[in-house]
mmCIF file of C-alpha atoms in Angstrom:
data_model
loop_
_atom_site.group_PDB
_atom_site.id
_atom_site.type_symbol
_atom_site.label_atom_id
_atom_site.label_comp_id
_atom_site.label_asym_id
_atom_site.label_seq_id
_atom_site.Cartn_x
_atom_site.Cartn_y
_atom_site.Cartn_z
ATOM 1 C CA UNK A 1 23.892 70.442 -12.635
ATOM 2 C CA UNK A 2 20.386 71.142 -10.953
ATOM 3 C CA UNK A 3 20.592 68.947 -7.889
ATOM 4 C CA UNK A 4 16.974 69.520 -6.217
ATOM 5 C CA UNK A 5 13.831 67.875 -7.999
ATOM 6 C CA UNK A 6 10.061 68.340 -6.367
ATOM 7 C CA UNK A 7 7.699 66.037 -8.397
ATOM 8 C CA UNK A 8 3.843 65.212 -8.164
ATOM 9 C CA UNK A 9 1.747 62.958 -8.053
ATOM 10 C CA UNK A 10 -2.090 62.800 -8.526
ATOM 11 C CA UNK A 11 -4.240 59.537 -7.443
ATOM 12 C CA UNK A 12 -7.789 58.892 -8.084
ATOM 13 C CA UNK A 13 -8.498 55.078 -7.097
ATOM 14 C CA UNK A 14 -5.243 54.014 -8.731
ATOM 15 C CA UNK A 15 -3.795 50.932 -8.672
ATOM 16 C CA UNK A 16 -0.809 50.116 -6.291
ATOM 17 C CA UNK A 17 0.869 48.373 -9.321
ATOM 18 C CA UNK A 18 0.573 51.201 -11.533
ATOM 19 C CA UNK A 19 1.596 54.217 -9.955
ATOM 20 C CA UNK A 20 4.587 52.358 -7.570
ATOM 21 C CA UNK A 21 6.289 51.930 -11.402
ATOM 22 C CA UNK A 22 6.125 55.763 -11.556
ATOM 23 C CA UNK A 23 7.159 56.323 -7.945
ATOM 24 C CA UNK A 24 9.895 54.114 -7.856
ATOM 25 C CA UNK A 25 11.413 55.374 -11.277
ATOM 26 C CA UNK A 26 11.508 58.700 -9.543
ATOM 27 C CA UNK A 27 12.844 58.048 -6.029
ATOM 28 C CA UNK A 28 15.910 56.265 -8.331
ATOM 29 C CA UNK A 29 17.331 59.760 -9.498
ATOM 30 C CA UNK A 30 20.670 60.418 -8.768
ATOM 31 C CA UNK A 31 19.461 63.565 -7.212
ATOM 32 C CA UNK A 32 17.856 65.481 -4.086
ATOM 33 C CA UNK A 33 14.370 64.247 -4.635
ATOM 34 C CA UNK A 34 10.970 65.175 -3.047
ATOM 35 C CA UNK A 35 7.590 63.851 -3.943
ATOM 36 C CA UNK A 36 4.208 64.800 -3.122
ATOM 37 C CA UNK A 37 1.832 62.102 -3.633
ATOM 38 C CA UNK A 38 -1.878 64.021 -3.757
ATOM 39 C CA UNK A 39 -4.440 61.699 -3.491
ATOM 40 C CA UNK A 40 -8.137 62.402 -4.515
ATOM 41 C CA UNK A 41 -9.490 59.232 -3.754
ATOM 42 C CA UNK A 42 -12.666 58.479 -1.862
ATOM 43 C CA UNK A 43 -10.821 56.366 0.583
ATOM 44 C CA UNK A 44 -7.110 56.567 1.874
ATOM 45 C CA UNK A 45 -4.836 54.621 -0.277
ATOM 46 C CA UNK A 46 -1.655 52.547 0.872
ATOM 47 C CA UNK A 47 1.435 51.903 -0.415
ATOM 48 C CA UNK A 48 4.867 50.956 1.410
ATOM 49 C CA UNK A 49 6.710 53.753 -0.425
ATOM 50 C CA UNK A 50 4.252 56.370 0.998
ATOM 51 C CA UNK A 51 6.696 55.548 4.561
ATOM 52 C CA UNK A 52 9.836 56.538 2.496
ATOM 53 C CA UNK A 53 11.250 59.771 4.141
ATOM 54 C CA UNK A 54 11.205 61.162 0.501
ATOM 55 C CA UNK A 55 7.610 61.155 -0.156
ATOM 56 C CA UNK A 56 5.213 63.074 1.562
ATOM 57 C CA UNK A 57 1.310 61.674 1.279
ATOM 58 C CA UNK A 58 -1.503 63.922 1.319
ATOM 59 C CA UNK A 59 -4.853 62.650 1.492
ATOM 60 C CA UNK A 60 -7.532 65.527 0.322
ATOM 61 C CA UNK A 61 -10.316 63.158 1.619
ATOM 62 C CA UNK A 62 -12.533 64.338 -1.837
ATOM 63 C CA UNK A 63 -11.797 64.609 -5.492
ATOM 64 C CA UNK A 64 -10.839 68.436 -5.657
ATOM 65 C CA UNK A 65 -9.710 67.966 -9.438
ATOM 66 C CA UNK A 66 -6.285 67.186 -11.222
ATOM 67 C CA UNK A 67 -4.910 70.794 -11.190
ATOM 68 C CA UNK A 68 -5.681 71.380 -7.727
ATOM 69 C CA UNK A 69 -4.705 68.722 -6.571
ATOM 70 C CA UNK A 70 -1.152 69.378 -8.589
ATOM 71 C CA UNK A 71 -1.242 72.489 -7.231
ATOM 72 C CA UNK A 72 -1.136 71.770 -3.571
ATOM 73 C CA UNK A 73 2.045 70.021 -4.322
ATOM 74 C CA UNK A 74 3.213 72.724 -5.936
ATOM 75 C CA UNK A 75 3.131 75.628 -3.287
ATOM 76 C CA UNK A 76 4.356 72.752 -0.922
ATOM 77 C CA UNK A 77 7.521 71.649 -3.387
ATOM 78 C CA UNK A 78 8.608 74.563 -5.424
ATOM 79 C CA UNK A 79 9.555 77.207 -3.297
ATOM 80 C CA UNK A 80 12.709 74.835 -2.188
ATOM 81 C CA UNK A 81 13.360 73.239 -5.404
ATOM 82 C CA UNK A 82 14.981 74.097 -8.815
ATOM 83 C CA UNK A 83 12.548 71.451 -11.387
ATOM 84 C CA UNK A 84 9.152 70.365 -10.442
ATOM 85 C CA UNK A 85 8.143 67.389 -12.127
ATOM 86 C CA UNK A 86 4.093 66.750 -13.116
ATOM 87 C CA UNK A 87 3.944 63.109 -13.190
ATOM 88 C CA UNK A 88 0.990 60.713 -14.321
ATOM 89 C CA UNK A 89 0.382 57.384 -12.335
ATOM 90 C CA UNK A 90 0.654 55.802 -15.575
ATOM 91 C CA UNK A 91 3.640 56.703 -16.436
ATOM 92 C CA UNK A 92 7.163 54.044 -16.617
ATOM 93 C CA UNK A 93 10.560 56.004 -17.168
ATOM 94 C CA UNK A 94 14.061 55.286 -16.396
ATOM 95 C CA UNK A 95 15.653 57.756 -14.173
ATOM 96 C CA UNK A 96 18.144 58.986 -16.720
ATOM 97 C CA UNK A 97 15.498 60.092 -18.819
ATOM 98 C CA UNK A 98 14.828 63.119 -16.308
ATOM 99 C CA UNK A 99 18.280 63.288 -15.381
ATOM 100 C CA UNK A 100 18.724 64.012 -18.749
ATOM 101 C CA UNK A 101 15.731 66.659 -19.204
ATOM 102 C CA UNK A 102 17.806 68.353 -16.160
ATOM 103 C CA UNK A 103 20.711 69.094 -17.441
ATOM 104 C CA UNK A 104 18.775 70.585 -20.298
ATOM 105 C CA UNK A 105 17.266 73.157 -17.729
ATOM 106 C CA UNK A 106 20.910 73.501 -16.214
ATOM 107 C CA UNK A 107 22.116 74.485 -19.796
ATOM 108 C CA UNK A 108 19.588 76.334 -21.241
ATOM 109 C CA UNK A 109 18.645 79.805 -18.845
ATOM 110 C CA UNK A 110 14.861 80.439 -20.726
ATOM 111 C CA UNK A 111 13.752 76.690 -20.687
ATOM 112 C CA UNK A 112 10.744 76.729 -18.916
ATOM 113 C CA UNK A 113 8.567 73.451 -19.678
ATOM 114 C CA UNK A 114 9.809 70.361 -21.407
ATOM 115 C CA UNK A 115 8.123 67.439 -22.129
ATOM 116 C CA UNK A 116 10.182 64.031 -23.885
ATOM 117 C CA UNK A 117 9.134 61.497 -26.274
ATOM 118 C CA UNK A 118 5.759 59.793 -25.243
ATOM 119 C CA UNK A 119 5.415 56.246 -26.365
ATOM 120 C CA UNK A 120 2.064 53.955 -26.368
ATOM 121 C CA UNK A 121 3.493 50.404 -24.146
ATOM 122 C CA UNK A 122 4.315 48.574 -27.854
ATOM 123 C CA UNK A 123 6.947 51.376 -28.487
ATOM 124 C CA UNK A 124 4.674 53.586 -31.358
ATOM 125 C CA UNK A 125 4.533 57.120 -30.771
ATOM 126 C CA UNK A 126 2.043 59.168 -29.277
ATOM 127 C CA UNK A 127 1.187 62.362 -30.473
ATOM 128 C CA UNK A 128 1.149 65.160 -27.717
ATOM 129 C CA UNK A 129 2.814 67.720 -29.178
ATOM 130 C CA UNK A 130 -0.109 69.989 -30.556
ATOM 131 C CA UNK A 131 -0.873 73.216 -31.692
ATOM 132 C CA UNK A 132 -2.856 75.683 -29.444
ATOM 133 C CA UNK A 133 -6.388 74.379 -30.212
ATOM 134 C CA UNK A 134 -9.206 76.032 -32.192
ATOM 135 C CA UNK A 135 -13.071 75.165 -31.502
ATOM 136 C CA UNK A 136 -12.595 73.257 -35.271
ATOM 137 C CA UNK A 137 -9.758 71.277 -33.374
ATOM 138 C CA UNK A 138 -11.318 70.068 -30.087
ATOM 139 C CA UNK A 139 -15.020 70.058 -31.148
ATOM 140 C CA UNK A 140 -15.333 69.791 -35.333
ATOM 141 C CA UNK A 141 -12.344 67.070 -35.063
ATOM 142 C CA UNK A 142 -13.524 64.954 -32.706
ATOM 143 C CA UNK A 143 -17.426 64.382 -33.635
ATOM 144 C CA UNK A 144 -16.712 64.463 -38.054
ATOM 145 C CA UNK A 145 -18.103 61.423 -39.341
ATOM 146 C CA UNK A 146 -15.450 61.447 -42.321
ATOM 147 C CA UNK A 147 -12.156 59.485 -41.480
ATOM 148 C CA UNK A 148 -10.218 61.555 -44.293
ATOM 149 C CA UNK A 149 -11.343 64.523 -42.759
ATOM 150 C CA UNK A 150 -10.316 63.778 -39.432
ATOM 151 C CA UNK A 151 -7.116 62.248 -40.307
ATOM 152 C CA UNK A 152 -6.331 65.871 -42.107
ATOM 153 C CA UNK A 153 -7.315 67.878 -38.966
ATOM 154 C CA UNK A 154 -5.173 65.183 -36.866
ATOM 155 C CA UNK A 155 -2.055 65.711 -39.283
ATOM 156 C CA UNK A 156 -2.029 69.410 -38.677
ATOM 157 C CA UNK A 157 -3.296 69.809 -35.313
ATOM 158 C CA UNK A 158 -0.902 66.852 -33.785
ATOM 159 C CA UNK A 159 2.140 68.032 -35.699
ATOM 160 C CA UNK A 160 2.532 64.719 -37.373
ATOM 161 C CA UNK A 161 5.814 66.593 -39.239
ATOM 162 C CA UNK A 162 8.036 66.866 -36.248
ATOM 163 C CA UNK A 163 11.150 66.130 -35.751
ATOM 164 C CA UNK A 164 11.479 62.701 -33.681
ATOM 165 C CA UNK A 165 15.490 63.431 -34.066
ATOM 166 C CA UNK A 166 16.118 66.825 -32.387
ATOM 167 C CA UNK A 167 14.372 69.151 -30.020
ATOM 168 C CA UNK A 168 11.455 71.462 -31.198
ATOM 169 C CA UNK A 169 9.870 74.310 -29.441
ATOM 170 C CA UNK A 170 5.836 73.467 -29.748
ATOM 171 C CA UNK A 171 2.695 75.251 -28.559
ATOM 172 C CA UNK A 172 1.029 72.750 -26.592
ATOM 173 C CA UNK A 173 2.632 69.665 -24.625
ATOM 174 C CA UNK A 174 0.928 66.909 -22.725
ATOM 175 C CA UNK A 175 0.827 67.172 -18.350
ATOM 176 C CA UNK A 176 1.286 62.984 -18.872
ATOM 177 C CA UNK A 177 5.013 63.814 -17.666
ATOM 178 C CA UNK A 178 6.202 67.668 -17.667
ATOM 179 C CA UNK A 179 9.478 69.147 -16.073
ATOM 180 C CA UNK A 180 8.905 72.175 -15.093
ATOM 181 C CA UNK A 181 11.328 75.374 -14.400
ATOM 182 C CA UNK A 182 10.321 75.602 -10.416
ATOM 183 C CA UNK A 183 10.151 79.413 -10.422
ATOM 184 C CA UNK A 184 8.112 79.734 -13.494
ATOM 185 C CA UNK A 185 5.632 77.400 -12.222
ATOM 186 C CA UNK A 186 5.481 79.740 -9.060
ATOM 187 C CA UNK A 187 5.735 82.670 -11.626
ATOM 188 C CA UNK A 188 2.298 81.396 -13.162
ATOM 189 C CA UNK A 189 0.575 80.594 -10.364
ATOM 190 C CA UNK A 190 0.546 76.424 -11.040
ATOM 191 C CA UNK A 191 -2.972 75.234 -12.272
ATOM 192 C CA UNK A 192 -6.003 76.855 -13.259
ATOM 193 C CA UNK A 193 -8.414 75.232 -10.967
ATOM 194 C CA UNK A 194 -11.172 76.178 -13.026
ATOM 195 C CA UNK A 195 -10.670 73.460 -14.977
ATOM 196 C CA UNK A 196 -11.686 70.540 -13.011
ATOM 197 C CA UNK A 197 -9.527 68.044 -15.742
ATOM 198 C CA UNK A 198 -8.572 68.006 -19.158
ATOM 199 C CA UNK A 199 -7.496 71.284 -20.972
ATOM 200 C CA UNK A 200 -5.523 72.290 -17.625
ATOM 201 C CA UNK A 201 -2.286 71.429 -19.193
ATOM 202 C CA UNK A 202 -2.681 73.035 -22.143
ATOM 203 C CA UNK A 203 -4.168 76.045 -20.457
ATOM 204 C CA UNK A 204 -0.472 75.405 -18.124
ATOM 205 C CA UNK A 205 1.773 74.953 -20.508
ATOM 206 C CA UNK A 206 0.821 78.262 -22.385
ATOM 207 C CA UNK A 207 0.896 80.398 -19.831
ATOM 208 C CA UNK A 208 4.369 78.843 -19.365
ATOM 209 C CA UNK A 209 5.659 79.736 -22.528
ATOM 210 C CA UNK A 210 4.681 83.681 -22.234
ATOM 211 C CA UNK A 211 7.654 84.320 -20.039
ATOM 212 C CA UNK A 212 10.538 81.279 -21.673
ATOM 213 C CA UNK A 213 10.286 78.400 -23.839
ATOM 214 C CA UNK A 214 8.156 75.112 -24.201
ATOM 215 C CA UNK A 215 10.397 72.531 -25.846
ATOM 216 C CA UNK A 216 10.021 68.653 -27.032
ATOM 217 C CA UNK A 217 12.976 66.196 -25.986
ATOM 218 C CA UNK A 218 12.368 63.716 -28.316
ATOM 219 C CA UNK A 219 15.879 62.269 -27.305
ATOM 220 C CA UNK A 220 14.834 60.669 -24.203
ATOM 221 C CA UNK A 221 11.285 58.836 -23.635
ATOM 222 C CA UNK A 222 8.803 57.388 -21.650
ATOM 223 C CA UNK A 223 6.265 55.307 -21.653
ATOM 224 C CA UNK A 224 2.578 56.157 -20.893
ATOM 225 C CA UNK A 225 -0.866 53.970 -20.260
ATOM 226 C CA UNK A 226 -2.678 56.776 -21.987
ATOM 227 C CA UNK A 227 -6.228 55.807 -21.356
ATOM 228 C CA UNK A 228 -8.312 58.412 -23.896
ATOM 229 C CA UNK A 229 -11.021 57.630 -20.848
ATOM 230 C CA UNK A 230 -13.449 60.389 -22.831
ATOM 231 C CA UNK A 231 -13.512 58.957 -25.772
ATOM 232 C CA UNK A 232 -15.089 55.835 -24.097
ATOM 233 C CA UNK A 233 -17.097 57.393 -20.619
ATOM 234 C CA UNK A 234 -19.952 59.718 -21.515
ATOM 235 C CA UNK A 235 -19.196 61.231 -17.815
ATOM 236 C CA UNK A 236 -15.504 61.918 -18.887
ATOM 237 C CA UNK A 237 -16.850 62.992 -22.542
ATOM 238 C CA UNK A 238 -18.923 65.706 -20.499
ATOM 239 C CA UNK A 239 -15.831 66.874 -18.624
ATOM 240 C CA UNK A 240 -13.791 67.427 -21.535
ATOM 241 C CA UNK A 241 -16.346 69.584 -23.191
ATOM 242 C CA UNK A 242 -16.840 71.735 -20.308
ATOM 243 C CA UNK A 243 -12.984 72.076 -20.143
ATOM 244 C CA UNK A 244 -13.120 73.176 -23.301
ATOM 245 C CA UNK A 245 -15.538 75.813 -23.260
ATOM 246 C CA UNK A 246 -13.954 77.546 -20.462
ATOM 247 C CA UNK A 247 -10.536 77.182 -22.332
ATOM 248 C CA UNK A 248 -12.523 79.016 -25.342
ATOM 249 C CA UNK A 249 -14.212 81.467 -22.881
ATOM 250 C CA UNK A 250 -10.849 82.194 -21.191
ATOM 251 C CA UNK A 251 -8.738 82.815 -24.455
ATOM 252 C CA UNK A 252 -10.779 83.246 -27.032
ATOM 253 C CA UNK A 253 -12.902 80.999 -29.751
ATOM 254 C CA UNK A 254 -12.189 82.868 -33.113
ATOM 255 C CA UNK A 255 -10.073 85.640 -32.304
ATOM 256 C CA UNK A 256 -7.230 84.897 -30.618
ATOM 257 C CA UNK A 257 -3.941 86.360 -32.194
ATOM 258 C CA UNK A 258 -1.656 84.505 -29.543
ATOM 259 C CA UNK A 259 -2.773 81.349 -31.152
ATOM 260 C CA UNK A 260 -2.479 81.986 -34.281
ATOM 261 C CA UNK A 261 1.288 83.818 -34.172
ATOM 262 C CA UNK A 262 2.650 80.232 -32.217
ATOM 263 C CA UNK A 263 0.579 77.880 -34.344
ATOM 264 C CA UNK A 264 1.817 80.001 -37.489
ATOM 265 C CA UNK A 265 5.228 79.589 -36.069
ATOM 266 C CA UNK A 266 5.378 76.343 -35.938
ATOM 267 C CA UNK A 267 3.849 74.991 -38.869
ATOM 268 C CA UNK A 268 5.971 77.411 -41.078
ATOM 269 C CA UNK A 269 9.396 76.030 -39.389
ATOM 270 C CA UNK A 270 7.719 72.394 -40.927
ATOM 271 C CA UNK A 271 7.369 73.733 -44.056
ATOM 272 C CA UNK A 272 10.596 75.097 -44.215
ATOM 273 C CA UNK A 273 12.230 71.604 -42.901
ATOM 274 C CA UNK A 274 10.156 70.057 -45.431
ATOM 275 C CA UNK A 275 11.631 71.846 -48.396
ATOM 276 C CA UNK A 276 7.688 73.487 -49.014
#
């Protein structure tokens, strides 16, 4: 059984009764546990469990982006540690739920990223698990005025056809709560801090999967605020769209054959579970 855990944590003006759920949760596993609470926030934040022994608090004094600021607990945490966890603030979980993901990594040699069941606070499922995006996915999807249209492009692109029962290897899965092989993560380089926020975990969790395997645990879950902040802030809107070009720029808009072999992958294995 792994026995050493690094985890991270990334604030930006949170609130104290938000992320303590997250940090407590995590402190609780029955493990050797370090976490690296990064904050971004224009002015220090406080918290009694930034004094636990097990936490080390790092104020960056300015708002250096998500994946840096990740990343700084990274090089800190995962030279020492077996599983580095990439934690939201708005995140609940019990503690067997990772305990759980970690014996998966204990098991399985090639496991490199794994990600469990996400659920919305009322229980219903959200849909992280995605294919490796096309422009038609993060642009055309988003902005079509048609809801039949979109709710085609959402079926496909967020794998509404996957298993909820067993575990699935998928292209793409959501930075809200990722366990992380600590020596791929190192292997990778952590973040690309090109990308200030949004598209960073996608961007992560690909590179991830070029040298072992990106798998859904839908056996264990957790539960996640999940804001969609662009959807509703123009500035965050602006943010995600830059993300995206440089995602495109980086990998490729039309031709990219990476892409396509996973994404092909994936959606045949559904049609072959579906009987198509």
């Amino acid at each position: 059984m792994i026995m050493k855990v690094t985890a991270s944590l990334v604030l930006y003006k949170s609130r104290n009764d938000q992320f303590e759920i997250a940090m407590r949760a995590f402190l609780a596993v029955p493990a050797e546990v370090k976490l690296y609470v990064v904050d971004n926030s224009p002015e220090p934040l406080k918290s009694e469990f930034f004094n636990d022994h097990r936490v080390e608090y790092i104020y960056n004094g300015a708002n250096i982006g998500f994946g840096a600021a990740h990343n700084v607990a990274i090089k800190l945490g995962c030279p020492s540690s077996d599983v580095h966890l990439i934690l939201n603030p708005d995140i609940g979980f019990v503690p067997a739920t990772l305990t759980s993901l970690m014996e998966e990594f204990d098991r399985t040699s090639n496991l490199a990223v794994a990600m469990p069941r996400v659920a919305y606070p009322d229980g219903s499922l959200q849909r992280l698990c995605k294919l490796l995006p096309t422009p038609v996915d993060l642009l055309v999807r988003r902005f079509v005025p048609f809801h039949f249209i979109r709710a085609k492009l959402d079926k496909r692109y967020e794998l509404h056809d996957l298993p909820q029962e067993r575990r699935s290897e998928v292209p793409t899965l959501s930075g809200c709560f990722l366990l992380v092989r600590s020596a791929a993560l190192l292997e990778v380089g952590g973040f690309d801090e090109r990308f200030f926020m949004y598209m960073e975990d996608v961007d992560l969790v690909r590179r991830l999967a070029d040298i072992g395997s990106a798998i859904y645990f839908p056996q264990v879950s957790v539960v996640h605020g999940y804001a969609k902040g662009s959807y509703r802030n123009y500035r965050l809107l602006f943010y995600h769209i830059r993300s995206a070009i440089k995602y495109f720029n980086k990998w490729g808009w039309v031709f990219d054959r990476e892409r396509q072999r996973r994404n092909h992958a994936v959606l045949a294995t559904l049609r072959i579970q579906d009987g198509l």
